[in-house]
Short mmCIF file of N, CA and C in Angstrom, two decimals:
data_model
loop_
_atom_site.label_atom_id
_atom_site.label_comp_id
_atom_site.label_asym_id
_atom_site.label_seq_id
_atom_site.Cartn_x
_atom_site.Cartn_y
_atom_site.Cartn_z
N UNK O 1 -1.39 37.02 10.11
CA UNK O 1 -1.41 35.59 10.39
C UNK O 1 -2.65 35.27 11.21
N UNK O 2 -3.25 34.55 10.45
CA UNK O 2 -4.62 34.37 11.27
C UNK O 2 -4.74 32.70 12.80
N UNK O 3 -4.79 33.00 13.73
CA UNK O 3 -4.82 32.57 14.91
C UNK O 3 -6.22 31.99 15.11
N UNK O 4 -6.33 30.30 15.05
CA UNK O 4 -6.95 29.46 16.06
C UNK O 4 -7.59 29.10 17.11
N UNK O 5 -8.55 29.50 17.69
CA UNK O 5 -8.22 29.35 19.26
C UNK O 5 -7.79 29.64 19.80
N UNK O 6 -6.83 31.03 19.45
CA UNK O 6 -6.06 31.75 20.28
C UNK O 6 -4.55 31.44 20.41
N UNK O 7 -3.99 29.79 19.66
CA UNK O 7 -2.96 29.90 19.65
C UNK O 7 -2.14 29.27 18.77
N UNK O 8 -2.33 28.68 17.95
CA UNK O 8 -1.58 28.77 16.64
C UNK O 8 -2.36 28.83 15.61
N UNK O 9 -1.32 29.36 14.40
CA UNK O 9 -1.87 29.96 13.36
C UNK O 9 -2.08 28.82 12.45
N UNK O 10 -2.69 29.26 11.46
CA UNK O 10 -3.84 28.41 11.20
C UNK O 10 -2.80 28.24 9.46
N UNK O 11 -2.71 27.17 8.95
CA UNK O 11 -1.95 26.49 8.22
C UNK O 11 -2.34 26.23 6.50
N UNK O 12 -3.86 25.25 6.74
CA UNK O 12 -4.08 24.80 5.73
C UNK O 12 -5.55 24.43 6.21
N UNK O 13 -6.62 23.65 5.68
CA UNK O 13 -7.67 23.04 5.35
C UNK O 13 -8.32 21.99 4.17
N UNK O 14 -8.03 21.02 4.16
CA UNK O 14 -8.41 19.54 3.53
C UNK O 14 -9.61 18.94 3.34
N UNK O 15 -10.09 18.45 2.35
CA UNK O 15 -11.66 17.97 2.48
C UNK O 15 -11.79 16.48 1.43
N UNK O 16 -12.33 16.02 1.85
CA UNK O 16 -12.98 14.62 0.94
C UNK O 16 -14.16 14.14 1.16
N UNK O 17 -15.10 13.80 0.62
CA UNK O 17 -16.56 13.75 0.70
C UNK O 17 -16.60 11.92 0.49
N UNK O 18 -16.63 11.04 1.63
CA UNK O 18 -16.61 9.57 1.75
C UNK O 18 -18.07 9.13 1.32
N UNK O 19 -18.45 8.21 1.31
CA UNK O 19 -20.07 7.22 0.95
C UNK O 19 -19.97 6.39 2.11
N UNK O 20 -20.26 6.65 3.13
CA UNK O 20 -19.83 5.85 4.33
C UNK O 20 -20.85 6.54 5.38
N UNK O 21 -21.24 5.68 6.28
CA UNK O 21 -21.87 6.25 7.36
C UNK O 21 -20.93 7.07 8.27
N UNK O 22 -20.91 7.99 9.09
CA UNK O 22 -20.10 8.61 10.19
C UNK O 22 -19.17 7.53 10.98
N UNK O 23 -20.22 6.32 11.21
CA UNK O 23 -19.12 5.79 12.31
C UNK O 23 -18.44 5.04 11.61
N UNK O 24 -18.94 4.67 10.18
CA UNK O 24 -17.87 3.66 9.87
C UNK O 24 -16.66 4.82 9.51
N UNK O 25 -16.74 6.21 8.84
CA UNK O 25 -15.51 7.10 8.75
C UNK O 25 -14.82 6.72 9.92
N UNK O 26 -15.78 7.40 10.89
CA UNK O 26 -14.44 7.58 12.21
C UNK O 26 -13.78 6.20 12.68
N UNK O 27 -14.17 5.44 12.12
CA UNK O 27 -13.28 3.39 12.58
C UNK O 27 -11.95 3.47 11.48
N UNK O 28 -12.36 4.25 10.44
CA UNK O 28 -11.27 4.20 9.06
C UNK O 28 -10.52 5.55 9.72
N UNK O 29 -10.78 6.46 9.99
CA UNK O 29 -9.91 7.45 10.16
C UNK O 29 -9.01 7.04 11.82
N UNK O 30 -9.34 6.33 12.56
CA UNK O 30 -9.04 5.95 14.16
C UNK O 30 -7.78 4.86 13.35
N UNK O 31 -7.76 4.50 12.75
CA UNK O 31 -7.22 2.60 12.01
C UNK O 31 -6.03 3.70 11.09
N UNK O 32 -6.74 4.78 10.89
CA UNK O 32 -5.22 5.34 9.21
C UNK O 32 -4.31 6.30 10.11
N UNK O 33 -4.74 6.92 10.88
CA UNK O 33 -4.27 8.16 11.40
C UNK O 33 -3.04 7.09 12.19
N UNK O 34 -3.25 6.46 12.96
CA UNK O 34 -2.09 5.51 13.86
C UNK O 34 -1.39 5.19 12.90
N UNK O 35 -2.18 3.54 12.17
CA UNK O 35 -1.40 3.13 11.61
C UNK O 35 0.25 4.41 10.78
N UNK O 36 -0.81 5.33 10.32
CA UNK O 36 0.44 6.39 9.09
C UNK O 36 1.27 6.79 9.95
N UNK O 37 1.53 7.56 11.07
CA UNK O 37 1.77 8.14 12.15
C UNK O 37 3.03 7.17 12.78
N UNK O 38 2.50 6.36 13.47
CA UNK O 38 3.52 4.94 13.88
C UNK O 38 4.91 4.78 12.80
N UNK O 39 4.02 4.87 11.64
CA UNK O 39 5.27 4.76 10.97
C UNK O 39 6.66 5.26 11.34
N UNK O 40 6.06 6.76 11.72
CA UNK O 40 7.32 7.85 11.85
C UNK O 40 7.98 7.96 12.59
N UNK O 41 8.47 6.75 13.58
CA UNK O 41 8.89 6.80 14.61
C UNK O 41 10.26 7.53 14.66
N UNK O 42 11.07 6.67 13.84
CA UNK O 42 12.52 7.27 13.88
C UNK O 42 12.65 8.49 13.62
N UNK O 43 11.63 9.47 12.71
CA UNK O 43 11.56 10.61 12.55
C UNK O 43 11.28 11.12 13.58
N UNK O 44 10.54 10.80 14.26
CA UNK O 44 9.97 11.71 15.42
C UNK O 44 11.73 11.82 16.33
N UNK O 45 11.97 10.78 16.80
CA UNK O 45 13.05 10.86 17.55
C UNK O 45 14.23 11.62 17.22
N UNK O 46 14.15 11.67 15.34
CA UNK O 46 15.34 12.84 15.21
C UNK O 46 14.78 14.35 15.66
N UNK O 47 13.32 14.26 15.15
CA UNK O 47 13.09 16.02 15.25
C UNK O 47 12.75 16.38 16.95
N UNK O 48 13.23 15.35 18.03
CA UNK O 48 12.62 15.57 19.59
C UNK O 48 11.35 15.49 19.69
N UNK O 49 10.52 15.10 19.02
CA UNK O 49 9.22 15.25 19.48
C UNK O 49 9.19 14.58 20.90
N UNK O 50 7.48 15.41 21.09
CA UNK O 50 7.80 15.09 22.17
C UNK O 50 6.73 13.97 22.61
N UNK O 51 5.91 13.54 21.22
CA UNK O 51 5.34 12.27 21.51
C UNK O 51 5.87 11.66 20.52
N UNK O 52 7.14 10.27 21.53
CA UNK O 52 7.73 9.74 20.30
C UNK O 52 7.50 7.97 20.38
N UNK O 53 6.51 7.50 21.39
CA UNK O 53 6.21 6.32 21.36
C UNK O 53 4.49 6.19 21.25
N UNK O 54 4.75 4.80 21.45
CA UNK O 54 2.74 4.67 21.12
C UNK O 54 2.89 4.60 22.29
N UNK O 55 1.30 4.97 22.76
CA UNK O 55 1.44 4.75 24.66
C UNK O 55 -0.58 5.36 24.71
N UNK O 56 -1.04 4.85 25.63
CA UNK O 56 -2.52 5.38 25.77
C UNK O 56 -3.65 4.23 25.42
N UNK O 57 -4.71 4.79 25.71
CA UNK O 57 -6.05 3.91 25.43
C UNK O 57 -6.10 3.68 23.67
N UNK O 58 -6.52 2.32 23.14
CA UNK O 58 -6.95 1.64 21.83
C UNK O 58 -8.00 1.62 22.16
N UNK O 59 -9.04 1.79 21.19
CA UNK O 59 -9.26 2.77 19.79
C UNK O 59 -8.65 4.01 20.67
N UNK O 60 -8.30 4.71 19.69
CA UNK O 60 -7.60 6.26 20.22
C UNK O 60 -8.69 6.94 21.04
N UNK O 61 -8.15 8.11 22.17
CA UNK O 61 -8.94 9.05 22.67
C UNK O 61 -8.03 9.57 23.38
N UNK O 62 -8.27 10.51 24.57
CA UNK O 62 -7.89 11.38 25.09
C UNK O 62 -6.61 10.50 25.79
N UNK O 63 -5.22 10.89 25.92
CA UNK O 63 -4.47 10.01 26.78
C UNK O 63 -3.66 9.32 25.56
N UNK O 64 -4.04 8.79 24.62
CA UNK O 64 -3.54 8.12 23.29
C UNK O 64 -2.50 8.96 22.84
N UNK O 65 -1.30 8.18 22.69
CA UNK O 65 -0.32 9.18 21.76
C UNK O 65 0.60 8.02 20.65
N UNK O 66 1.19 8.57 19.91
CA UNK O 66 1.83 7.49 19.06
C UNK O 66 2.95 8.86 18.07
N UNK O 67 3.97 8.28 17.94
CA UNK O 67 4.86 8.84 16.91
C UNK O 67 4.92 10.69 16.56
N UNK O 68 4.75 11.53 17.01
CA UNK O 68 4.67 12.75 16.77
C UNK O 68 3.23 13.90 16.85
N UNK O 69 2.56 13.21 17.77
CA UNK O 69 1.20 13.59 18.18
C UNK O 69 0.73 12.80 19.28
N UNK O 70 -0.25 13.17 20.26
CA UNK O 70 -1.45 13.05 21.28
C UNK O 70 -2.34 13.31 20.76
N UNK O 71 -3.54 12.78 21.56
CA UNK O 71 -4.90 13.07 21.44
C UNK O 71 -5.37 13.95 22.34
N UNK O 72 -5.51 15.47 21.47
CA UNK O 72 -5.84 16.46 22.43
C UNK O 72 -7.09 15.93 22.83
N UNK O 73 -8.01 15.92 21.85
CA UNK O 73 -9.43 15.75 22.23
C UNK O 73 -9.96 14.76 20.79
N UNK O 74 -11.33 13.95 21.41
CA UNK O 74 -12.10 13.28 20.61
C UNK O 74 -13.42 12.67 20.96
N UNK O 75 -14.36 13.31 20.09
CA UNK O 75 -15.86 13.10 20.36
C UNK O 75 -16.11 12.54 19.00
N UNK O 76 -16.12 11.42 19.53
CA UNK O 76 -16.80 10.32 17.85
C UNK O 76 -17.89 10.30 17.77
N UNK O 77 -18.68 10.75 17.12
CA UNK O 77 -17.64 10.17 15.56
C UNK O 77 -17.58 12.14 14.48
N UNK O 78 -17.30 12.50 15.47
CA UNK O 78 -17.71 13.89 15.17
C UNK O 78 -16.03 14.97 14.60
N UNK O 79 -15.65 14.37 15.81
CA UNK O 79 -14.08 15.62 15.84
C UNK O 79 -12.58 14.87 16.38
N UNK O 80 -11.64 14.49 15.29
CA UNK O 80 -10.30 14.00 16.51
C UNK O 80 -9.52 14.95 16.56
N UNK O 81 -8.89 15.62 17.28
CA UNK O 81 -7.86 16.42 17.64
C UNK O 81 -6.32 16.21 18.01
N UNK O 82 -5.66 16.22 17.00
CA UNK O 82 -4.33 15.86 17.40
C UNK O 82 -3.53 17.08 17.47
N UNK O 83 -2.15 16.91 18.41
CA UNK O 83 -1.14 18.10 18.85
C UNK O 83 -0.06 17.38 18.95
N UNK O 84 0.85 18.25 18.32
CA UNK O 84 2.65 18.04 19.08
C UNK O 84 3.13 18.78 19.37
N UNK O 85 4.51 18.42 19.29
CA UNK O 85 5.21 19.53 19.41
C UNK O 85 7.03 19.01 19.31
N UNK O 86 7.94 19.60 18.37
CA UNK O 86 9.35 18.88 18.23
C UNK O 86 10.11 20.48 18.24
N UNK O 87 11.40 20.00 18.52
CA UNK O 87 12.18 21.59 18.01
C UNK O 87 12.27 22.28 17.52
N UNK O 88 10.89 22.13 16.52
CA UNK O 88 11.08 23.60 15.27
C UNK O 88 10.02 23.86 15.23
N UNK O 89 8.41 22.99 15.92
CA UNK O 89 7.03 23.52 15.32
C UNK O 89 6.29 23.33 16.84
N UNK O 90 5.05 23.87 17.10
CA UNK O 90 4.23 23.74 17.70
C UNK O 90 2.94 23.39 17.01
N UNK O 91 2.01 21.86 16.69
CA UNK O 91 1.48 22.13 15.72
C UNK O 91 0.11 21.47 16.27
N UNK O 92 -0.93 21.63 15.29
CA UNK O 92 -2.54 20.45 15.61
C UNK O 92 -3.05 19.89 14.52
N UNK O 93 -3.80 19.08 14.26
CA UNK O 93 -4.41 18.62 13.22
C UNK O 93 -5.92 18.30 13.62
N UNK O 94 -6.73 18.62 13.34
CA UNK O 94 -8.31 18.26 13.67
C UNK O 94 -8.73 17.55 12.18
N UNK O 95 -9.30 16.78 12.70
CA UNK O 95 -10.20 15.89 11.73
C UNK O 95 -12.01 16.29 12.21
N UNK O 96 -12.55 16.68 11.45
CA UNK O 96 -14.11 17.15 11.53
C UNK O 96 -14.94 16.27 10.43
N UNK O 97 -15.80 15.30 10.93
CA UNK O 97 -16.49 14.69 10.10
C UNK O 97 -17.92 15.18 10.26
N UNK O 98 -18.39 16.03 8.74
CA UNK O 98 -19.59 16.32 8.47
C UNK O 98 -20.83 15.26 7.62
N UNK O 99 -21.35 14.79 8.61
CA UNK O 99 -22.53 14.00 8.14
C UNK O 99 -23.45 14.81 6.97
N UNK O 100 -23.09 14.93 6.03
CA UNK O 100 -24.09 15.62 4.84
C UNK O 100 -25.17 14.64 4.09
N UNK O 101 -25.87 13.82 4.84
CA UNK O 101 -26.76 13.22 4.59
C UNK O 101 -26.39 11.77 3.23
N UNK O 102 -27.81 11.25 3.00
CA UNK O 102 -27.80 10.50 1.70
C UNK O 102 -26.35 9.14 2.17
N UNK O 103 -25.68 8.71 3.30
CA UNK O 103 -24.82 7.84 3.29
C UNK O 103 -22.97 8.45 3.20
N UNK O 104 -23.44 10.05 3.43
CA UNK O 104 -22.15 10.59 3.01
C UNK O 104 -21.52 11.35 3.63
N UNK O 105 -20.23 11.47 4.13
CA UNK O 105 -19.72 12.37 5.21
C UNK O 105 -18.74 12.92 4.23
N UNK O 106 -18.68 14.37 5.18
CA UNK O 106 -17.30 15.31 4.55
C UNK O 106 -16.72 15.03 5.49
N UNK O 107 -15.46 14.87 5.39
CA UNK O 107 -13.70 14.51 6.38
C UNK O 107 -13.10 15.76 5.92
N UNK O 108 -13.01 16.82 7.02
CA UNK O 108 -12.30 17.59 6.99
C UNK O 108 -10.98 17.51 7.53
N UNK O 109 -9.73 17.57 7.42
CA UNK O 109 -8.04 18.02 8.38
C UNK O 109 -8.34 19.26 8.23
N UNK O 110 -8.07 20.01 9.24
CA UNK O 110 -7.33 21.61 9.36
C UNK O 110 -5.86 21.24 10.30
N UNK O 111 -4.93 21.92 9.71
CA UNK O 111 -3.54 21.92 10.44
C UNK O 111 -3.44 23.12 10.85
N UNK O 112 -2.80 23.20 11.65
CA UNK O 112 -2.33 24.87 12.67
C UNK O 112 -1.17 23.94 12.89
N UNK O 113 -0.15 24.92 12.99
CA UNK O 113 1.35 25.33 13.17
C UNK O 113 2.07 27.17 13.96
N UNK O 114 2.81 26.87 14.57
CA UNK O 114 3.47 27.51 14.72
C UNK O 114 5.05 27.29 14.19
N UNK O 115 6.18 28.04 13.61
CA UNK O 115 7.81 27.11 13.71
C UNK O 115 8.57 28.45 14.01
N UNK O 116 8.74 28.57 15.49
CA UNK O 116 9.38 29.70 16.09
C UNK O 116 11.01 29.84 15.43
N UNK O 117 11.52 30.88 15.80
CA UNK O 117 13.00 31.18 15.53
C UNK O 117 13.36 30.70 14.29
N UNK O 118 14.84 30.70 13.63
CA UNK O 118 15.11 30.76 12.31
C UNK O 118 15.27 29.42 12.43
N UNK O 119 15.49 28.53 12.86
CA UNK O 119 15.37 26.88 12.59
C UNK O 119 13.84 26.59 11.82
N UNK O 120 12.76 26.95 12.84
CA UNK O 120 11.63 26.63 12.46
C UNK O 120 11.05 27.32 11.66
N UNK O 121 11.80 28.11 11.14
CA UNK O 121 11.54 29.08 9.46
C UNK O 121 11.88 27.95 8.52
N UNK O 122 13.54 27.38 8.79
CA UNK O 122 13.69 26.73 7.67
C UNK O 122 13.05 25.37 7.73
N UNK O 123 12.72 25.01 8.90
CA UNK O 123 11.70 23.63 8.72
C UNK O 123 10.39 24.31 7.82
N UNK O 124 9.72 24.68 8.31
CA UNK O 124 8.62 25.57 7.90
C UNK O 124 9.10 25.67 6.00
N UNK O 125 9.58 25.57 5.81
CA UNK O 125 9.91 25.91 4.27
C UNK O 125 10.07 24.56 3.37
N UNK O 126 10.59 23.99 4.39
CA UNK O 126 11.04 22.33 3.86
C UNK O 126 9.88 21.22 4.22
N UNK O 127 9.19 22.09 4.87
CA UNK O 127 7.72 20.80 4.86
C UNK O 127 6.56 21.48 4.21
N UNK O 128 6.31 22.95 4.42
CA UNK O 128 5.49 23.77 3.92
C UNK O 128 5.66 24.27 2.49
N UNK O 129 6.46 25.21 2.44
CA UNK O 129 6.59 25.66 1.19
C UNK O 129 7.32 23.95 0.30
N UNK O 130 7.29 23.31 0.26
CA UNK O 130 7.81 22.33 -0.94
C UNK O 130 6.24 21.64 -1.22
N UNK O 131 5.24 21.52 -0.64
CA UNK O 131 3.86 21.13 -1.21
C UNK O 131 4.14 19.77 -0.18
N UNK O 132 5.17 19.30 0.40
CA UNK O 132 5.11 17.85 1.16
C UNK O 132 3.99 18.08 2.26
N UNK O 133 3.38 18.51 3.00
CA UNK O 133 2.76 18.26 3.80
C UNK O 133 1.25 18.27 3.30
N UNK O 134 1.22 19.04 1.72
CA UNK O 134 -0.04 19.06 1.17
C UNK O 134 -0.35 17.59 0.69
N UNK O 135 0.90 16.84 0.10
CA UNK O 135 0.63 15.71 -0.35
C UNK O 135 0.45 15.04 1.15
N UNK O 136 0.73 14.86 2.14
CA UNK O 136 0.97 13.72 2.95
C UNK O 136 -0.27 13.93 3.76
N UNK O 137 -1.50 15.22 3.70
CA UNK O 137 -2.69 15.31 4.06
C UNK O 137 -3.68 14.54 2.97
N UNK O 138 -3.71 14.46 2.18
CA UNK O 138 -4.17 14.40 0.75
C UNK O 138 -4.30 13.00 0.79
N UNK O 139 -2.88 12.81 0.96
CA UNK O 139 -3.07 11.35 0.84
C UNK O 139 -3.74 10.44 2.24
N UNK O 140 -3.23 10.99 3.63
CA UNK O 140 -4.28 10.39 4.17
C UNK O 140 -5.36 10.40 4.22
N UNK O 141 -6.07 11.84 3.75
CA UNK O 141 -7.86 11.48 3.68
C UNK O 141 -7.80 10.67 2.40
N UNK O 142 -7.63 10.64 1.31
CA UNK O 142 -7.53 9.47 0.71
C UNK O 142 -7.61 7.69 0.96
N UNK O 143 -6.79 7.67 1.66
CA UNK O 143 -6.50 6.52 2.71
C UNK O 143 -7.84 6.12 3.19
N UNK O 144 -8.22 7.27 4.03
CA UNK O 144 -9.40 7.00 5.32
C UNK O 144 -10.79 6.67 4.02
N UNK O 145 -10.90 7.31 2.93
CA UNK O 145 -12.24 7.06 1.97
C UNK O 145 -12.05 5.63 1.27
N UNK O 146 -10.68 5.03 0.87
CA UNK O 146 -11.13 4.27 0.55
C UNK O 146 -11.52 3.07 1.65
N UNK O 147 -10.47 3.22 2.77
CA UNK O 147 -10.78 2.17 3.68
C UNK O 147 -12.41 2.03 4.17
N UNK O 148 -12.79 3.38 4.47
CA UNK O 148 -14.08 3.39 4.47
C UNK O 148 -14.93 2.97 3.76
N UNK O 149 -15.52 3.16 2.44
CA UNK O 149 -16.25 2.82 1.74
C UNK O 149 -15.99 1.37 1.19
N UNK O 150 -14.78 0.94 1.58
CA UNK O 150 -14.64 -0.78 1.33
C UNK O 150 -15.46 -1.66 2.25
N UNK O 151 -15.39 -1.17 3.44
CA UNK O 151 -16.18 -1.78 4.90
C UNK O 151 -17.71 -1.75 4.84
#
């Protein structure tokens, strides 16, 4: 199991290549990541998370939390770093936006997870192994390119 930073293991990796300058990505990815997130409130509250309200500085940054994540860290228009944590996972999500020239950024997600003990096996199976968390990455960088390149 390959390890992160030293502390959780490392999940998955996501990519979409936008037509957008950097900062306008990071205004579309700051605007999708809440907005999607917020949604989940009632979810969050069943699984304990332990960020289960909005609360922190607008536009997001350090201190910012909403629905099942904080803002570990964020240097715009470069890197956002999100973390939780609920009864079955310890997890992060980084967003890395690569300026590859010509008007065009790569939007990377990497997820890291941990889901300790046999609960967070069978969560781990029911969000992981069923492809749902592949679609629900997918679709937010999706999200963030078109909002972007509309602006």
């Amino acid at each position: 199991m390959v390890v992160a930073n030293g502390s959780l293991p490392r999940v998955d990796e996501h990519s979409v290549m936008i037509g957008a300058a950097p900062q306008v990505v990071w205004d579309a990815l700051l605007c999708v990541v809440e907005r999607s997130f917020s949604s989940l409130r009632p979810m969050s509250r069943v699984l304990g998370c332990r960020d289960a309200e909005t609360v922190g500085p607008r536009p997001l940054a350090v201190g910012s939390a909403f629905p099942g994540f904080h803002v570990a860290a964020a240097d715009a228009p470069h890197k956002l770093e999100l973390a939780g944590r609920h009864r079955f996972s310890r997890y992060a999500l980084t967003f890395r936006l690569d300026d590859v020239g010509n008007g065009r950024v790569r939007l990377r997600a990497e997820s890291l997870a941990e889901f300790p003990g046999v609960l967070g096996r069978v969560y781990q199976a029911m969000v992981i192994g069923t492809g749902g968390h592949v679609l629900g990455v997918k679709r937010l960088l999706a999200t963030v390119k078109r909002r972007a390149e509309r602006l």
